[in-house]
mmCIF file of C-alpha atoms in Angstrom:
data_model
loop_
_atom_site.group_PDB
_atom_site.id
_atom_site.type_symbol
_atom_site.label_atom_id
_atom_site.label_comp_id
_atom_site.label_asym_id
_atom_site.label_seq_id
_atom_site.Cartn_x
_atom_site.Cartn_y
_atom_site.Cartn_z
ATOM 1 C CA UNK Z 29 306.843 -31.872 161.781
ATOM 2 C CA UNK Z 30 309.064 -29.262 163.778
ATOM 3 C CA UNK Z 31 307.148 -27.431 166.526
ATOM 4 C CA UNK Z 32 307.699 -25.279 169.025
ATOM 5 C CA UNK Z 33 305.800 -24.619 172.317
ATOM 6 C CA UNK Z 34 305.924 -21.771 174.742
ATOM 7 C CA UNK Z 35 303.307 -22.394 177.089
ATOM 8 C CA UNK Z 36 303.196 -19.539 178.952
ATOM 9 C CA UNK Z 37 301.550 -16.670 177.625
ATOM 10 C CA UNK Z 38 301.940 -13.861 180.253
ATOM 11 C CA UNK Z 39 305.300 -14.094 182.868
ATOM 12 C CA UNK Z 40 305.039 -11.536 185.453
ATOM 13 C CA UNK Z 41 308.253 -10.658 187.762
ATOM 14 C CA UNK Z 42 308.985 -8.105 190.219
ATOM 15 C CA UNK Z 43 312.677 -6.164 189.067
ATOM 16 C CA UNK Z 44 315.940 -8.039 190.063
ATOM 17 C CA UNK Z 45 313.868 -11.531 190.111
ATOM 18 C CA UNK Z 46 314.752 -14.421 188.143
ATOM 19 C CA UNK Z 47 313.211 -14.874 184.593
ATOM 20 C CA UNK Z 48 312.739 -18.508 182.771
ATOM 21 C CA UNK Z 49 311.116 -18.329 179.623
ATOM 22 C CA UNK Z 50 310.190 -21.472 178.458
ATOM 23 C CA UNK Z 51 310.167 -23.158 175.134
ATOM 24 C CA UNK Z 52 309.756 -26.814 174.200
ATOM 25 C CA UNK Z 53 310.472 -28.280 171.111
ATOM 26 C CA UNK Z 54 309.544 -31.264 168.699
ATOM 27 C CA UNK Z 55 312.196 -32.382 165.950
ATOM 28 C CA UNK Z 56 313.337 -34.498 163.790
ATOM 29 C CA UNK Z 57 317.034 -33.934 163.528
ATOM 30 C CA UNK Z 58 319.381 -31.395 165.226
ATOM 31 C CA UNK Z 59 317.749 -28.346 165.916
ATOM 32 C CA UNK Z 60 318.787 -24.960 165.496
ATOM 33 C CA UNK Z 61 317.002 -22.503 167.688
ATOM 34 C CA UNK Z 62 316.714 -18.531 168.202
ATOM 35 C CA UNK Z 63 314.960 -16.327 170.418
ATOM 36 C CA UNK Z 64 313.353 -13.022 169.165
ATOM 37 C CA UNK Z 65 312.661 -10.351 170.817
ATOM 38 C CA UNK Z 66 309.947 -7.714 170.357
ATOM 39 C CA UNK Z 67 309.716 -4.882 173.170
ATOM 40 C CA UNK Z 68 307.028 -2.033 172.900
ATOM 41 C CA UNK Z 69 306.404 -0.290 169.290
ATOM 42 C CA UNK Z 70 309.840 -1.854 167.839
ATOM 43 C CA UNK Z 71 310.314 -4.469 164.782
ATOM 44 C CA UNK Z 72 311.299 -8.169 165.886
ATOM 45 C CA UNK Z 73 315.181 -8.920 166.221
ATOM 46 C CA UNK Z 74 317.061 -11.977 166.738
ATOM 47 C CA UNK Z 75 318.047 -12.103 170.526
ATOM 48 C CA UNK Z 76 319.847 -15.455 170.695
ATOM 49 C CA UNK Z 77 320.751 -18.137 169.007
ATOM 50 C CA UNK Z 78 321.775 -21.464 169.865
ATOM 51 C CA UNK Z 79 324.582 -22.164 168.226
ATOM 52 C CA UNK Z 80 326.676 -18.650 169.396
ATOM 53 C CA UNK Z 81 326.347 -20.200 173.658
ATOM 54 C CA UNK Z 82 326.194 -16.024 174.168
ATOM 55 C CA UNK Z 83 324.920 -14.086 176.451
ATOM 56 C CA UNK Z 84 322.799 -10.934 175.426
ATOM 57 C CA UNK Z 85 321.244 -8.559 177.979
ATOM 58 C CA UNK Z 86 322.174 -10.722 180.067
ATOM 59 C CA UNK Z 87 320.007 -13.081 178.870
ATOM 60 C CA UNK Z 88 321.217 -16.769 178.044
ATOM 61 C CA UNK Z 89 319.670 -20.220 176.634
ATOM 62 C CA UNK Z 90 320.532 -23.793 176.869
ATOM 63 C CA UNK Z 91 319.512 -26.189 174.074
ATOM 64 C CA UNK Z 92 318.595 -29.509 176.410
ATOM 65 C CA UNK Z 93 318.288 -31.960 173.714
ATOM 66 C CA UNK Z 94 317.083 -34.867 177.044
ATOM 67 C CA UNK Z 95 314.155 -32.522 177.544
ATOM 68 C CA UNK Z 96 313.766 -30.884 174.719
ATOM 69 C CA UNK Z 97 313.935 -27.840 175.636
ATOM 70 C CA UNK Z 98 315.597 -24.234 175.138
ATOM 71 C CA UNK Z 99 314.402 -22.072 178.234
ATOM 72 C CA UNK Z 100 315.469 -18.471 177.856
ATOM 73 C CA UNK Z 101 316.693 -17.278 181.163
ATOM 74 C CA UNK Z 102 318.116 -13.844 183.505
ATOM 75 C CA UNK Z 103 319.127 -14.158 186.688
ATOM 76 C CA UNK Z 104 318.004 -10.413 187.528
ATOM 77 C CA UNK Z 105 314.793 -8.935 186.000
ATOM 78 C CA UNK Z 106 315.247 -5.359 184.683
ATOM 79 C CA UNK Z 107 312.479 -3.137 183.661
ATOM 80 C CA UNK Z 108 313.172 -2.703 180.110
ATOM 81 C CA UNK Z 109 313.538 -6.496 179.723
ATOM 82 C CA UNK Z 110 309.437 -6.098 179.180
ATOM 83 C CA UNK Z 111 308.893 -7.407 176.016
ATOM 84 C CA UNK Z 112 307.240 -10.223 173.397
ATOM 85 C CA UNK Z 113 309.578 -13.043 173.420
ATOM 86 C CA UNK Z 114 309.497 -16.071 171.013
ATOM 87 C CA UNK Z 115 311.287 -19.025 170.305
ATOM 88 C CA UNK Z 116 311.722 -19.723 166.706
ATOM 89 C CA UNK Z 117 313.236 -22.635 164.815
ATOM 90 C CA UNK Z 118 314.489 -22.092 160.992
ATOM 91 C CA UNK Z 119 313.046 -25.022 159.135
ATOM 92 C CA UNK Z 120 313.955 -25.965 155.781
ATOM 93 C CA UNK Z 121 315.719 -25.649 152.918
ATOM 94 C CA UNK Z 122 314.723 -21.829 152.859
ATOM 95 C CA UNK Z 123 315.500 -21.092 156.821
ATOM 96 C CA UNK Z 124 311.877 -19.864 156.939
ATOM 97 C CA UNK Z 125 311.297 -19.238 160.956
ATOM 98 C CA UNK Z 126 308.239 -21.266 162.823
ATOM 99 C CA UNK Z 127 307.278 -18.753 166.072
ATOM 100 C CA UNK Z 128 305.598 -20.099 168.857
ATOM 101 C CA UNK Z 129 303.147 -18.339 170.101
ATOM 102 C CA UNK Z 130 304.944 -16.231 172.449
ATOM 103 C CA UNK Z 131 305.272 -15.073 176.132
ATOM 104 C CA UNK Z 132 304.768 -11.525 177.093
ATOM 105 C CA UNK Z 133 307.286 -10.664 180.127
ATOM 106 C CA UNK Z 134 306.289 -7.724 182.581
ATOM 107 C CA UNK Z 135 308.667 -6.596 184.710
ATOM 108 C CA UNK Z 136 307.318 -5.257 187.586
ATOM 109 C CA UNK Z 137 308.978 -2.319 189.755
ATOM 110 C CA UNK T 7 322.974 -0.363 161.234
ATOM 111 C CA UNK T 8 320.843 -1.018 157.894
ATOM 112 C CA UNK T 9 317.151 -1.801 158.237
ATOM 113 C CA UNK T 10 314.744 -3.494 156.545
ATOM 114 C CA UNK T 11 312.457 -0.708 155.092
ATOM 115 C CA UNK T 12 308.305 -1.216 155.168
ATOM 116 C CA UNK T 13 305.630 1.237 153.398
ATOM 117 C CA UNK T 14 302.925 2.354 154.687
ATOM 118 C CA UNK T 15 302.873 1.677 158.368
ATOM 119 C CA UNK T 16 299.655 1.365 157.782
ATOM 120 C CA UNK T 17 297.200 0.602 155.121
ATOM 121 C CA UNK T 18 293.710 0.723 155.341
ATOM 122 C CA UNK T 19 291.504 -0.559 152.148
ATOM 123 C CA UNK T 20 288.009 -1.742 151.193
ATOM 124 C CA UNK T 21 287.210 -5.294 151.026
ATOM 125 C CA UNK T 22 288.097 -6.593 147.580
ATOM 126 C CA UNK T 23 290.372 -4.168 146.668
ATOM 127 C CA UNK T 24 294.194 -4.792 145.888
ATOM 128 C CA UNK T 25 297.120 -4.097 148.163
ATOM 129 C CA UNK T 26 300.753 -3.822 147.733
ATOM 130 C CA UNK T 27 302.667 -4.052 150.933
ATOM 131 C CA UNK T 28 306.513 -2.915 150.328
ATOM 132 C CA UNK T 29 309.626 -3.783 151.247
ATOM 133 C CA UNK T 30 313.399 -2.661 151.104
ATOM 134 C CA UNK T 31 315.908 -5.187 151.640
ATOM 135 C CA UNK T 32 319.391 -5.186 153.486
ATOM 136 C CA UNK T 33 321.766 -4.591 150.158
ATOM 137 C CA UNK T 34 323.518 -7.277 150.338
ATOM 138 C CA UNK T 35 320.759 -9.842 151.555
ATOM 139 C CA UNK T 36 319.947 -12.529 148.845
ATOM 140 C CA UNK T 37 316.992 -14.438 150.668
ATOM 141 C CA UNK T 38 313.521 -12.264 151.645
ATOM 142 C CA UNK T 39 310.940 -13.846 153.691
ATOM 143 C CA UNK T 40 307.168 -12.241 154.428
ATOM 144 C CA UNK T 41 305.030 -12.954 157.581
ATOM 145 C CA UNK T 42 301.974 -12.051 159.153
ATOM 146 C CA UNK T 43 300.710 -11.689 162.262
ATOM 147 C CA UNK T 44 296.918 -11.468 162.960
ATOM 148 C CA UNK T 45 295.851 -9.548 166.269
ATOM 149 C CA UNK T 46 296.615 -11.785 169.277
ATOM 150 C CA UNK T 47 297.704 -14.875 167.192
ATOM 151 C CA UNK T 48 301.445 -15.992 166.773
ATOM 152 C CA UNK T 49 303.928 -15.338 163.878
ATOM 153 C CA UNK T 50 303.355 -16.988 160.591
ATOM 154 C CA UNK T 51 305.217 -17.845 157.453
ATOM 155 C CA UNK T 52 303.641 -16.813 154.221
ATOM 156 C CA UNK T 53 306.266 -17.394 151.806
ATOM 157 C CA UNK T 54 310.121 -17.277 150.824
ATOM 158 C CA UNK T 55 311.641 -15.604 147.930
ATOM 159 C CA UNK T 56 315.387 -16.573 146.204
ATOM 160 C CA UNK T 57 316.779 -15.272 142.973
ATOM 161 C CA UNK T 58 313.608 -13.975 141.835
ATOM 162 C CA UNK T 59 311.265 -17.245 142.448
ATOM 163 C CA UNK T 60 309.401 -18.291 145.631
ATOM 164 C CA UNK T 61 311.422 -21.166 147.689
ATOM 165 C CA UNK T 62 308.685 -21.900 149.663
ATOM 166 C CA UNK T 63 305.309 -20.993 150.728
ATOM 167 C CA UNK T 64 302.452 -21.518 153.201
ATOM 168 C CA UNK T 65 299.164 -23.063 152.772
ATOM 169 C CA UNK T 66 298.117 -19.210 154.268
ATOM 170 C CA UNK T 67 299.790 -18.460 150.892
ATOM 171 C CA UNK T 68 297.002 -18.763 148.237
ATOM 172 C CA UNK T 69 296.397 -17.589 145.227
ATOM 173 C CA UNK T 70 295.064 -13.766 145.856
ATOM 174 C CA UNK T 71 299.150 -13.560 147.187
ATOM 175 C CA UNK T 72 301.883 -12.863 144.795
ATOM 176 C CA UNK T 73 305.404 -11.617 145.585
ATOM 177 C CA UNK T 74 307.814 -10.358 143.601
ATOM 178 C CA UNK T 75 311.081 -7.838 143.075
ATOM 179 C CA UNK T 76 310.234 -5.671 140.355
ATOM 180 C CA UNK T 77 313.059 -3.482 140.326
ATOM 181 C CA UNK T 78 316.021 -5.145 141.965
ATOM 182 C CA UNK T 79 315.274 -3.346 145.270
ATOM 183 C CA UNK T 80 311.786 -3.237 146.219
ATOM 184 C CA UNK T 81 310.270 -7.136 147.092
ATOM 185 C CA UNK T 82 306.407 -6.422 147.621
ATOM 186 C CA UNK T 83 303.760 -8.985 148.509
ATOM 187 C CA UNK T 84 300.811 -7.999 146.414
ATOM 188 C CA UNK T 85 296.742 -9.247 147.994
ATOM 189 C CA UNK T 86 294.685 -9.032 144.763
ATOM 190 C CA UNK T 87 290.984 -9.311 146.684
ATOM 191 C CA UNK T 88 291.137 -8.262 149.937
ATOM 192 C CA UNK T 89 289.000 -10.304 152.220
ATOM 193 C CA UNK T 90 288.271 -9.198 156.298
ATOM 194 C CA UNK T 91 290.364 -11.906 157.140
ATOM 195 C CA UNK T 92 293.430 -10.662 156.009
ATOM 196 C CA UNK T 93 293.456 -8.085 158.584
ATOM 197 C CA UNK T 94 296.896 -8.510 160.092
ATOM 198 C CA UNK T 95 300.760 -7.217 160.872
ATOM 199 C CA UNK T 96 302.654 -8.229 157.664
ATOM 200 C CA UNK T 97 306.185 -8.101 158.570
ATOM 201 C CA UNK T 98 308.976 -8.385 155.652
ATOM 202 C CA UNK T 99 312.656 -10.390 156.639
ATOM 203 C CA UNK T 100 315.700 -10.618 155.023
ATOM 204 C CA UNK T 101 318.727 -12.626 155.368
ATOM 205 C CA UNK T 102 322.168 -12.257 153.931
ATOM 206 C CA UNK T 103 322.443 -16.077 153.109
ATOM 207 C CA UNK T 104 321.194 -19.615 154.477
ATOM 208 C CA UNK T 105 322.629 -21.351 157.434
ATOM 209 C CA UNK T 106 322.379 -19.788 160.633
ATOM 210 C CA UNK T 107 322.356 -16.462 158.877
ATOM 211 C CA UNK T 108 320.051 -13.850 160.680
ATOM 212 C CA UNK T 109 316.875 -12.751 159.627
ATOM 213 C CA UNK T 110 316.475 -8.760 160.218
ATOM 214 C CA UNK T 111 312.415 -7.795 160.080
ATOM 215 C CA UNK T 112 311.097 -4.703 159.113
ATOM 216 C CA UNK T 113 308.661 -2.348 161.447
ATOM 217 C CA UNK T 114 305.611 -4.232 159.769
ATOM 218 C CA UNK T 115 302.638 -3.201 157.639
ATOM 219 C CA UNK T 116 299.558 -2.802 159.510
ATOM 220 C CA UNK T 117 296.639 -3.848 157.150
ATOM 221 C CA UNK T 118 292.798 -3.009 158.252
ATOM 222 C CA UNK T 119 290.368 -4.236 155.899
ATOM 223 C CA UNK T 120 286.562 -2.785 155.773
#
């Protein structure tokens, strides 16, 4: 069974410091990965995805398919990067999205 | 930039009563998807809807849940007996087509049951 695991639930940073979100991931087959986004009293939108290699916000994320992995990253912290961030797979034949459970990011000034 | 309508915001209701959380779609999205989110747990799929049948659906998704798309427009996920438990941010996504096609959430439907 797919499954997806960010084990960090709170990431703290001081402004203009690097960011790593992680996310670790458990497949069978070739995954397909997004990162959502959810900052303060706004819906959930798509952030990332895999297969685009783009950078948004300056944000980027690497699939690693040695480790497993799909760590969302910034090189410089900004304020309003505070958020909810999840990594999501789609899984199956309906593209219905598995969260994991989420990392809050604070951004410290 | 379309949106992905929800109504109410909020909906508060007595256990055992019905519910009728609503959605409007992106107009020319084809797939519709409803989640929920329970206060300091993760995201979770209830159940996916395609040409007016359910693709797929979670074990969450019993039989006090129906969806449907009454009109053409409006896709609602209907909770026939309330219980406590289903106290939760419903969210409503829709998707143009399959693939690696995006899926655009509504605001969410808070629901407090009494």
């Amino acid at each position: 069974a797919q499954r997806v695991t960010q084990p960090e639930k709170l990431l703290s940073v001081f402004k203009g410091a690097p960011v790593e979100l992680k996310c670790n991931y458990s497949y069978s087959g070739s995954p397909e990965l997004f990162w959502y986004v959810q900052y303060s009293r706004q819906r959930l939108q798509l952030l990332l995805r895999h297969i685009s290699r783009e950078s948004i916000k300056g944000f980027t994320a690497d699939l690693n398919k040695g480790e497993t992995s799909f760590h969302l990253k910034k090189p410089f912290a900004q304020e309003e990067d505070s958020a909810m961030y999840y990594c999501a797979p789609p899984k199956g034949d309906g593209n219905k999205l598995v969260f994991g459970a989420g990392t809050i990011l604070r951004v410290k000034s | 930039e379309p949106e992905v309508t929800q109504t109410p915001s909020h909906q508060v209701t007595q256990m055992g009563q019905e519910v009728i959380l609503r959605c409007v779609p992106i107009s020319n999205h084809l797939y519709f998807y409803w989640y929920r989110q329970i206060l300091g747990q993760k995201v979770e799929f209830l159940v996916s809807f395609y040409n007016n049948e359910i693709s797929e659906k979670s074990e969450i998704f019993d039989d006090q849940f129906s969806v449907e798309r009454p009109d053409g427009s409006n896709f609602t996920l209907k909770i026939r007996s309330t219980k406590l438990e289903d106290s939760a941010m419903y969210f409503c996504a829709t998707q143009r087509g399959l693939g690696l096609n995006i899926q655009y959430f509504g605001a969410g439907t808070r629901l407090s049951v009494l």
